[in-house]
Amino acid sequence: MKTMKNWLLTGLLFMIVSTAFSQGKISGTITDGSNSLPGANVAIKGSSDAGSSDFDGKFTISTSVTSGEVVVSYLGYETKTISFTVANGGTVNLGVITLDSDSNQLEEIVVMGKGIIDLAKDRKTPIAVSTIKAAEIQAKIGTSDITQTMVNTPSVYVAGQAGGYGDSRITVRGFAQDNTAFLLNGQPINGMEDGKMYWSNWSGMSDIANAVQIQRGLGSSKLAISSVGGTVNFITKATDKKEGGFVSLGVANDNYFKTTATYNTGMSKNGWGTSVMLSHWQGDGYNDGTRGEGQTYFVSVGYKANDKHSFNFLLTGAPQWHDQNFTKSVDSYLKYGRKYNNNWGTQNGEYKSERTNYYHKPVVNLNWDYDISDKTQLSTVLYGSWGRGGGTGNYGTKPTTPAGGQINFDGILASNQAIVDGTGNGDGRSTNGAYVIRSSVNNHAWYGLVSNLKNQLTDNLALNVGIDLRTYKGTHFRQVSDYMGLSSWTDTRNLKGDDDKPSGTMESTKVTERGRALPWPATFNTLAENQRIDYDYGETISYGGVFSQLEYSNESFSAFFQGSLSNQSHQRTDRYDYLPQFQESDKVNNVGYNVKGGTSYKFAENHNVYLNAGYYNRQPYHDNIYLNFTNQVNPFTENEKILGLEAGYTFTSKFLTASVNGYRTSWKDRVTTTTNVATAGQVIGGTTLQAGDLILITNQGVEQIHTGIELDLIAKPIDKLDVTGFLSIGNYEYKGEALTTRRDESLNTLDEAVKDVDGGKVGDAAQVTYGLGFKYEFVRNLSLDADWRYYDKLYSTVVTKDNIELPSYDLVDAGVSYRLFIGKGKKDSINFRVNVNNLFDEVYLSELTSATAVTPTSVNYKGINVVNNGFFGLGRTWNFSLRYNF
């Protein structure tokens, strides 16, 4: 028996030793082309042999398999499979394995509303698309709005608006924000009243965005949305599956300071997980008198009940306030300097601004993903948002700007103390020389539901159907923010009757309370209706829509058809300017629809061509349905008609990806509104305006035709160098005649005129843009990047036949990044980043003076604003950030 045991033990030992010596070893190094990837997963396909890379991206795994495939995966990158052959007891080195970034890869996150988000990859038929990942957003955003991350995209133009934090705007293929659809995880976020975006309300977007996808043209969204120029989809962070987080610190020019902290619990065994982020920022602003401060909060709770049901609750908001710099003449800048701002001054030696934007817009949504079967999935999101805040400005007698160029608040205070009680006639002017700082408040409550059911009918045919429901209630009024020494303010006005004309019944409102121009007080305190001045109205908008998409696809060919039908209901209520029995307007219902279709063909592995077409019959926005901001229904308003045609070609290889896209978009029966600034004593329609008064210019009935061609490319000529480039050549023109209405800031009509605008150039965006960028890794984890952009064919925003063209210009941004690994965990590292924007400080007053030495106009120039022969903008700016990941 003992002899038998010895033989068995000897045999077992022999087998173990033989197995050990017969195992081969596979090694390699995993990078993203610039940096090593520690903690990447490495596995032998079809076996249990696996491992992970170390801090330098290196790995070694043992296997008894002599040939097969190694599968390498890492969060945020495309999985790569490499074939290998290794002799028994031998070693094979696979060398450097470079993983390509997957801009749409969200598999390691509890993805919210998988059937609703509508990323470009979710449809086989391609579109013109660019995707910006979280790493690039965090590296390059600095102190800018989230819009700044899109500047290196074809046919996208980003510009300033009011000189403060959050005061930017964006155009896509020459169409402004009210004709570009903006989505948050697939849900619409354009304003329900006018379709506009106010980026100060979304100042925390750069902190919470996991990716930004810009779909130029028709896009892939199935909803009945305003994607005339394109669709921008913000995909936020959700509940991270892995525990970790980061803390960061950022500083920049003009005393800017920002701190951020994030923590993820990871997903527990019972399916729960939570991610939390908090940030705070503050700064003095580049222009004088543009201070600002804000916070961002983000809470995401995920729950995976089982293999079929996943839920995610998200709450986020970004309360902020920032002072603004509205435009003025070039002469003012020549006199006072390029950072001049006449909207501020001092009172008793303390800084004070007349123009402050403040807002808080909490957003909450609940997502439910239900995998009914392997062929059928249901995605639903229920959401709500509550906006509170507004913007301040002068009300009453506008003070004369003293010799120093700033507002004389001490003089105003002394004058008001002598007046005691201010009076006005309800049109924004004082009848006894008094002055107050007012707030124009814009509050809303918005609720909605989007649900999409996807069914894979066959291996090649997929059907989507869904609903889109929204209800919105807005409230708009003015209140006193600062009485400036007055005890009260009384407005007296002539109430309107059923014909929208003065009834002869006079009413006076005396107010003594003030509303603070700060986001948190505005969130929880709203002044009573008897404490409102100038105007007090609201609207109720209800929206119901259905949508569907059918797509056929195989390995080389795809085709789709998509359609949506919706009804919008509008009613306006004016509590201030009408007799009680006439305060509610007639209810207006409008039906709209859109249809889209397209096809693509892939050939020779690397080549793909596509052709898409779409037609929108779109309901007008609420603000265009009622005349002159009254309860009178505009009889000339009708559905806008948009026809889009686009075609493209894409080449993809290991070293180069390039796309060429061509498009033509026509937009009929449209309404646009721009602003101008009055000069001292300017008379319009018998009304004498004061210097600096805003003039709202509305154009109806004109048609726009936008055509163009786009090129974008990504190349990797050598391992350590990435090169990007883009080109867009557009031609945006007006066609026909336009009815132009000019109104003052209190929305009173000044005059109307019909003019020929046929062949006039559309302004607000450069029609020709191109740029180049690179990123080069000098040594491991240390890289330099730069982007150069050129802008040409830039015209004023005035709708006219002979528009003004401004000089071409170019800008350069640059940055340096370094990542230091400091711990044993794969995430333990410190990121260092320095950015310099507008590196060569190019803003030339002489160019602007010569280019605008004609009638008053409005245009964005060099990412800045030129209005009424004036401009403001940024010179060279810088920022530095440090981030610890754990």
Coordinates of N, CA and C in Angstrom, one line a residue, residues 777-855:
E777 N 2.8 63.1 -27.8 CA 3.4 62.6 -26.5 C 4.9 62.6 -26.6
F778 N 5.5 63.6 -25.8 CA 6.9 63.7 -25.8 C 7.6 62.5 -25.1
V779 N 7.1 62.3 -23.9 CA 7.6 61.2 -23.1 C 6.3 60.5 -22.5
R780 N 6.5 59.4 -21.9 CA 5.3 58.7 -21.4 C 4.4 59.6 -20.5
N781 N 3.2 59.7 -20.8 CA 2.1 60.4 -20.1 C 2.3 61.9 -20.1
L782 N 3.2 62.5 -20.9 CA 3.4 63.9 -21.0 C 3.1 64.3 -22.5
S783 N 2.1 65.1 -22.7 CA 1.7 65.4 -24.1 C 1.4 66.9 -24.3
L784 N 1.6 67.4 -25.5 CA 1.2 68.7 -25.9 C 0.2 68.7 -27.0
D785 N -0.8 69.5 -27.0 CA -1.8 69.6 -28.0 C -2.1 71.0 -28.4
A786 N -2.5 71.2 -29.6 CA -2.9 72.6 -30.1 C -3.9 72.5 -31.2
D787 N -4.8 73.5 -31.3 CA -5.8 73.6 -32.3 C -5.8 74.9 -33.0
W788 N -5.7 75.0 -34.3 CA -5.8 76.2 -35.0 C -7.1 76.3 -35.8
R789 N -7.8 77.4 -35.8 CA -9.1 77.5 -36.5 C -9.1 78.8 -37.3
Y790 N -9.7 78.7 -38.5 CA -9.8 79.9 -39.4 C -11.2 80.1 -39.8
Y791 N -11.7 81.4 -39.7 CA -13.1 81.8 -40.0 C -13.1 82.8 -41.1
D792 N -14.1 82.6 -42.0 CA -14.2 83.5 -43.1 C -15.7 83.6 -43.5
K793 N -16.1 84.6 -44.3 CA -17.4 84.8 -44.8 C -18.4 84.9 -43.6
L794 N -18.1 85.9 -42.8 CA -18.9 86.2 -41.6 C -19.7 87.5 -41.8
Y795 N -21.0 87.4 -41.6 CA -21.9 88.5 -41.9 C -22.6 88.9 -40.7
S796 N -23.2 90.1 -40.7 CA -24.0 90.6 -39.6 C -25.3 89.8 -39.5
T797 N -26.0 89.9 -38.3 CA -27.2 89.2 -38.1 C -28.4 89.9 -38.6
V798 N -28.3 91.1 -39.2 CA -29.4 91.8 -39.8 C -29.9 91.1 -41.0
V799 N -31.2 90.9 -41.1 CA -31.8 90.3 -42.3 C -31.9 91.4 -43.4
T800 N -31.0 91.3 -44.4 CA -31.0 92.4 -45.4 C -30.4 91.8 -46.7
K801 N -30.6 92.5 -47.8 CA -30.1 92.1 -49.1 C -28.7 92.3 -49.2
D802 N -28.2 93.4 -48.7 CA -26.8 93.8 -48.8 C -26.1 93.7 -47.4
N803 N -25.8 92.6 -47.0 CA -25.3 92.4 -45.6 C -23.8 92.8 -45.5
I804 N -23.4 93.0 -44.3 CA -22.0 93.5 -44.1 C -21.1 92.3 -43.8
E805 N -20.0 92.2 -44.5 CA -19.0 91.1 -44.3 C -17.9 91.6 -43.5
L806 N -17.5 90.9 -42.4 CA -16.4 91.3 -41.6 C -15.1 90.6 -42.0
P807 N -13.9 91.0 -41.6 CA -12.7 90.4 -42.0 C -12.6 89.0 -41.5
S808 N -11.8 88.2 -42.2 CA -11.5 86.8 -41.7 C -10.6 86.9 -40.6
Y809 N -10.5 85.8 -39.8 CA -9.6 85.8 -38.7 C -9.3 84.3 -38.3
D810 N -8.3 84.1 -37.5 CA -7.9 82.8 -37.0 C -7.6 82.8 -35.5
L811 N -7.7 81.7 -34.9 CA -7.5 81.5 -33.4 C -6.6 80.3 -33.2
V812 N -5.8 80.3 -32.1 CA -5.0 79.1 -31.7 C -5.2 78.9 -30.3
D813 N -5.6 77.7 -29.9 CA -5.6 77.2 -28.5 C -4.6 76.1 -28.3
A814 N -4.0 76.1 -27.1 CA -2.9 75.1 -26.9 C -3.0 74.6 -25.4
G815 N -2.5 73.4 -25.2 CA -2.5 72.9 -23.8 C -1.4 71.8 -23.6
V816 N -1.1 71.6 -22.4 CA -0.1 70.5 -22.0 C -0.8 69.7 -20.9
S817 N -0.6 68.3 -21.0 CA -1.2 67.4 -20.1 C -0.1 66.5 -19.6
Y818 N -0.2 66.1 -18.3 CA 0.7 65.1 -17.7 C -0.1 64.3 -16.7
R819 N 0.1 63.0 -16.7 CA -0.5 62.1 -15.8 C 0.5 61.3 -15.0
L820 N 0.4 61.4 -13.7 CA 1.3 60.7 -12.8 C 0.6 59.7 -12.0
F821 N 1.0 58.4 -12.2 CA 0.5 57.3 -11.4 C 1.2 57.2 -10.0
I822 N 0.4 57.2 -9.0 CA 1.0 57.3 -7.6 C 0.6 56.1 -6.7
G823 N -0.3 55.3 -7.1 CA -0.7 54.2 -6.2 C -0.8 52.9 -6.8
K824 N -1.3 51.9 -6.1 CA -1.4 50.5 -6.7 C -2.7 50.3 -7.4
G825 N -3.7 51.1 -7.2 CA -4.9 50.9 -7.9 C -4.8 51.4 -9.3
K826 N -5.6 50.9 -10.2 CA -5.4 51.3 -11.6 C -5.9 52.7 -11.9
K827 N -6.7 53.3 -11.0 CA -7.1 54.6 -11.2 C -6.3 55.7 -10.4
D828 N -5.5 55.2 -9.5 CA -4.8 56.2 -8.6 C -3.7 57.0 -9.4
S829 N -4.1 58.2 -9.7 CA -3.2 59.0 -10.5 C -3.6 60.5 -10.3
I830 N -2.7 61.4 -10.7 CA -2.9 62.8 -10.7 C -2.7 63.4 -12.1
N831 N -3.7 64.1 -12.6 CA -3.7 64.7 -13.9 C -3.4 66.2 -13.7
F832 N -2.4 66.7 -14.5 CA -2.1 68.1 -14.6 C -2.4 68.6 -16.0
R833 N -3.0 69.8 -16.0 CA -3.4 70.3 -17.3 C -3.3 71.9 -17.3
V834 N -2.6 72.4 -18.4 CA -2.6 73.9 -18.6 C -3.1 74.2 -20.0
N835 N -4.0 75.1 -20.1 CA -4.6 75.6 -21.4 C -4.3 77.1 -21.6
V836 N -4.0 77.4 -22.8 CA -4.0 78.8 -23.2 C -4.9 79.0 -24.4
N837 N -5.9 79.8 -24.3 CA -6.8 80.1 -25.4 C -6.5 81.4 -26.0
N838 N -6.8 81.5 -27.3 CA -6.5 82.6 -28.2 C -5.0 83.0 -27.9
L839 N -4.2 82.0 -28.2 CA -2.7 82.1 -27.9 C -2.1 83.4 -28.4
F840 N -2.5 83.9 -29.6 CA -1.8 85.1 -30.1 C -2.6 86.3 -29.9
D841 N -3.7 86.2 -29.1 CA -4.3 87.4 -28.6 C -4.9 88.3 -29.7
E842 N -5.6 87.7 -30.7 CA -6.0 88.4 -31.9 C -7.4 89.0 -31.8
V843 N -7.4 90.3 -31.4 CA -8.6 91.1 -31.5 C -8.2 92.5 -31.9
Y844 N -8.6 92.9 -33.1 CA -8.1 94.2 -33.6 C -9.2 95.2 -33.8
L845 N -9.1 96.3 -33.0 CA -10.2 97.3 -33.0 C -10.2 98.0 -34.4
S846 N -9.1 98.1 -35.1 CA -9.1 98.8 -36.4 C -9.9 98.0 -37.4
E847 N -9.8 96.7 -37.4 CA -10.6 95.9 -38.3 C -12.1 96.1 -38.1
L848 N -12.5 96.1 -36.8 CA -13.9 96.3 -36.5 C -14.4 97.6 -36.8
T849 N -13.6 98.6 -36.6 CA -14.0 100.0 -36.9 C -14.3 100.2 -38.4
S850 N -13.3 99.7 -39.2 CA -13.5 99.8 -40.7 C -14.6 98.9 -41.2
A851 N -14.8 97.8 -40.6 CA -15.8 96.8 -41.1 C -17.3 97.2 -40.7
T852 N -17.4 98.0 -39.6 CA -18.7 98.4 -39.2 C -19.0 99.9 -39.3
A853 N -18.3 100.6 -40.1 CA -18.5 102.0 -40.2 C -19.6 102.3 -41.1
V854 N -20.7 101.7 -40.9 CA -21.9 101.9 -41.7 C -23.1 101.9 -40.8
T855 N -24.3 101.5 -41.3 CA -25.5 101.5 -40.4 C -25.3 100.5 -39.3

